[in-house]
Coordinates of C-alpha atoms and ligand atoms in Angstrom, one line a residue:
M1 CA 0.0 0.0 0.0
S2 CA 1.4 3.5 -0.9
L3 CA 2.2 5.9 1.9
E4 CA -0.6 8.1 0.6
R5 CA -3.2 5.4 0.7
R6 CA -2.0 4.1 4.1
N7 CA -2.3 7.6 5.5
A8 CA -5.8 7.9 4.1
H9 CA -6.6 4.5 5.6
E10 CA -5.2 5.4 9.0
S11 CA -7.2 8.5 9.2
S12 CA -10.5 6.8 8.4
P13 CA -12.9 6.5 11.4
G14 CA -12.5 2.7 11.3
T15 CA -9.0 2.8 12.5
E16 CA -9.4 5.8 14.9
V17 CA -12.6 5.0 16.7
R18 CA -13.3 2.4 19.4
I19 CA -16.8 1.6 20.5
R20 CA -17.3 0.4 24.1
R21 CA -19.9 0.4 27.0
M22 CA -20.0 3.5 29.1
A23 CA -18.1 3.6 32.4
P24 CA -18.7 5.9 35.4
T25 CA -15.5 7.9 34.5
D26 CA -17.1 9.0 31.2
L27 CA -19.8 11.0 32.8
D28 CA -18.1 14.5 32.8
Q29 CA -16.9 14.1 29.2
M30 CA -20.3 13.0 28.1
M31 CA -22.1 15.9 29.8
E32 CA -19.6 18.4 28.3
L33 CA -20.1 16.9 24.8
A34 CA -23.9 17.0 25.0
L35 CA -23.8 20.6 26.3
S36 CA -21.7 21.6 23.3
L37 CA -24.5 20.5 20.9
E38 CA -27.6 22.6 20.4
H39 CA -29.7 19.6 19.3
A40 CA -28.5 17.0 21.8
P41 CA -30.7 16.5 24.9
H42 CA -28.9 18.2 27.9
W43 CA -29.5 15.6 30.6
P44 CA -28.6 16.2 34.3
R45 CA -25.9 14.1 35.8
S46 CA -28.5 11.9 37.6
A47 CA -29.9 10.8 34.2
Y48 CA -26.5 9.6 33.0
A49 CA -26.0 7.9 36.3
V50 CA -29.3 6.0 35.8
A51 CA -28.0 4.9 32.4
L52 CA -25.1 3.2 34.2
D53 CA -27.2 1.4 36.8
P54 CA -27.8 -2.2 35.7
E55 CA -30.6 -2.5 38.2
A56 CA -32.5 0.5 36.8
A57 CA -35.8 0.0 35.0
P58 CA -35.8 0.4 32.2
R59 CA -32.3 -1.0 31.6
R60 CA -30.2 1.1 29.3
I61 CA -27.4 0.4 26.9
T62 CA -24.9 3.3 26.6
L63 CA -22.2 3.1 24.0
I64 CA -19.2 5.4 23.8
A65 CA -17.0 6.1 20.7
E66 CA -13.6 7.1 21.7
T67 CA -10.0 7.5 20.3
P68 CA -8.3 4.3 21.3
L69 CA -5.0 5.9 22.3
S70 CA -6.0 9.1 24.1
G71 CA -9.5 7.9 25.3
V72 CA -11.1 11.1 24.2
I73 CA -14.9 10.7 23.9
L74 CA -16.1 11.5 20.3
G75 CA -19.7 10.5 20.7
F76 CA -22.2 8.3 22.5
A77 CA -25.7 6.9 22.3
V78 CA -28.2 5.7 24.8
A79 CA -31.0 3.3 24.2
S80 CA -33.5 2.2 26.9
L81 CA -34.8 -1.3 26.8
L82 CA -38.3 -2.6 27.5
P83 CA -38.2 -5.8 25.6
P84 CA -39.3 -6.4 23.0
Q85 CA -39.1 -2.6 22.5
A86 CA -36.2 -0.2 22.7
E87 CA -36.0 3.5 22.4
L88 CA -32.9 5.4 21.0
E89 CA -32.9 8.2 23.6
T90 CA -30.0 10.1 22.5
I91 CA -27.1 10.1 20.1
A92 CA -24.4 12.8 20.1
V93 CA -21.1 13.3 18.2
A94 CA -18.6 16.1 18.9
T95 CA -18.8 18.8 16.3
K96 CA -15.3 18.4 15.0
W97 CA -15.8 14.6 14.6
Q98 CA -19.1 14.9 12.7
R99 CA -19.5 13.5 9.2
R100 CA -16.7 11.0 9.7
G101 CA -18.9 8.0 10.3
V102 CA -18.8 8.1 14.1
A103 CA -22.6 7.9 14.5
R104 CA -22.7 5.1 11.9
R105 CA -20.1 3.2 13.9
I106 CA -22.0 3.7 17.2
L107 CA -25.4 2.6 15.6
T108 CA -23.9 -0.5 14.0
A109 CA -22.6 -1.6 17.4
M110 CA -26.0 -0.7 19.0
T111 CA -27.8 -2.9 16.5
E112 CA -25.7 -5.9 17.8
E113 CA -26.5 -4.9 21.3
L114 CA -30.3 -4.7 20.6
R115 CA -30.3 -8.0 18.7
T116 CA -28.6 -9.7 21.7
A117 CA -31.2 -8.1 24.0
M118 CA -34.0 -9.7 21.9
I119 CA -35.4 -6.3 20.8
T120 CA -37.8 -6.4 17.9
E121 CA -39.1 -2.9 17.8
V122 CA -37.0 0.4 18.0
L123 CA -38.7 3.7 18.8
L124 CA -37.1 6.8 17.5
E125 CA -37.9 10.5 17.8
V126 CA -36.2 12.8 15.4
R127 CA -37.1 16.4 14.8
A128 CA -37.7 16.9 11.1
S129 CA -35.8 20.1 11.3
N130 CA -32.7 18.3 12.6
S131 CA -31.4 17.1 9.2
A132 CA -28.2 15.7 10.6
A133 CA -30.1 13.4 12.8
S134 CA -32.8 12.4 10.3
H135 CA -30.2 11.6 7.6
S136 CA -28.1 9.5 9.9
I137 CA -30.7 7.9 12.2
G138 CA -33.4 7.4 9.6
P139 CA -31.3 5.2 7.3
W140 CA -30.1 3.2 10.3
A141 CA -33.7 2.6 11.3
S142 CA -34.6 1.4 7.8
R143 CA -31.7 -1.1 7.8
L144 CA -32.3 -2.5 11.2
P145 CA -32.3 -6.3 11.2
V146 CA -34.8 -6.3 14.0
G147 CA -38.5 -6.7 13.2
A148 CA -41.1 -3.9 13.4
R149 CA -40.1 -0.4 14.3
S150 CA -41.6 3.1 14.3
T151 CA -40.0 6.4 13.5
T152 CA -41.7 9.5 14.9
L153 CA -40.8 12.8 13.2
I154 CA -41.8 15.8 15.2
H155 CA -42.2 19.0 13.1
Ligands
LIG1 C1 -26.8 13.4 14.4 C2 -25.4 13.1 14.7 C3 -25.2 12.2 15.9 C4 -24.7 12.4 13.4 O1 -23.3 12.0 13.8 P1 -22.2 11.8 12.7 O2 -21.1 11.2 13.3 O3 -21.8 13.2 12.1 O4 -22.9 11.0 11.5 P2 -22.1 10.1 10.5 O5 -20.8 10.8 10.1 O6 -22.0 8.7 11.0 O7 -23.1 10.2 9.3 C5 -23.7 9.1 8.7 C6 -24.6 9.6 7.5 O8 -25.7 10.4 8.0 C7 -25.9 11.5 7.1 N1 -25.5 12.8 7.8 C8 -24.8 12.9 9.0 N2 -24.8 14.3 9.2 C9 -25.5 14.9 8.2 C10 -25.8 16.3 8.0 N3 -25.4 17.3 8.7 N4 -26.5 16.6 6.9 C11 -26.9 15.6 6.0 N5 -26.7 14.3 6.2 C12 -25.9 14.0 7.3 C13 -25.0 11.2 6.0 O9 -25.7 10.4 5.0 C14 -23.9 10.5 6.6 O10 -23.1 9.7 5.6 P3 -22.0 10.4 4.7 O11 -21.1 11.3 5.6 O12 -21.2 9.3 4.2 O13 -22.8 11.1 3.7 C15 -24.6 14.4 14.9 O14 -24.8 15.3 13.8 C16 -25.0 15.1 16.2 O15 -24.3 14.8 17.2 N6 -25.9 16.0 16.2 C17 -26.2 16.8 17.3 C18 -27.0 15.9 18.3 C19 -28.3 15.4 17.7 O16 -29.0 16.1 17.0 N7 -28.7 14.2 18.1 C20 -29.9 13.6 17.5 C21 -31.1 13.8 18.5 S1 -30.8 12.9 20.0

């Protein structure tokens, strides 16, 4: 592979982004990231803490995208589970990392998690005016290997 091609490959999100479950130490960075985005829900600390609690009802799956070396959080998504249903409650990617496939990576990993949790219907709420979200989350929903699903567009 030429140096040019290798550099291009190494700067692709596939090699720079690691997806993992949320840990308690992520909380501050997640809140800061959400607060930096106008369209992301600005949850209080207690809401993120609930997302970490395996005993909480509904149970939540929170996935983090980070740079593997520095551990900087690039984005995250939270889904609440009430099997057979799940709701994608939030997804957020840091502004300077947007349009590099980070949300796509998170949603692909979330699909696997939902499948393992026996989810057959995913609920989504995306404002029609939020074109970044409707263009990234909408296609994900339409490709979900799980069964029925509904997408709510709020105008
Ligand atoms: C929505 C959001 C999570 C998308 O994250 P992202 O990492 O930039 O998305 P991706 O790079 O994985 O994009 C996947 C595809 O979605 C579409 N897309 C993403 N952002 C888009 C935009 N601003 N305009 C049009 N299409 C867009 C594109 O088709 C894109 O693929 P492409 O870049 O190959 O064309 C991000 O814009 C964000 O954090 N927004 C603020 C928070 C928010 O609105 N969250 C949703 C409500 S909870």
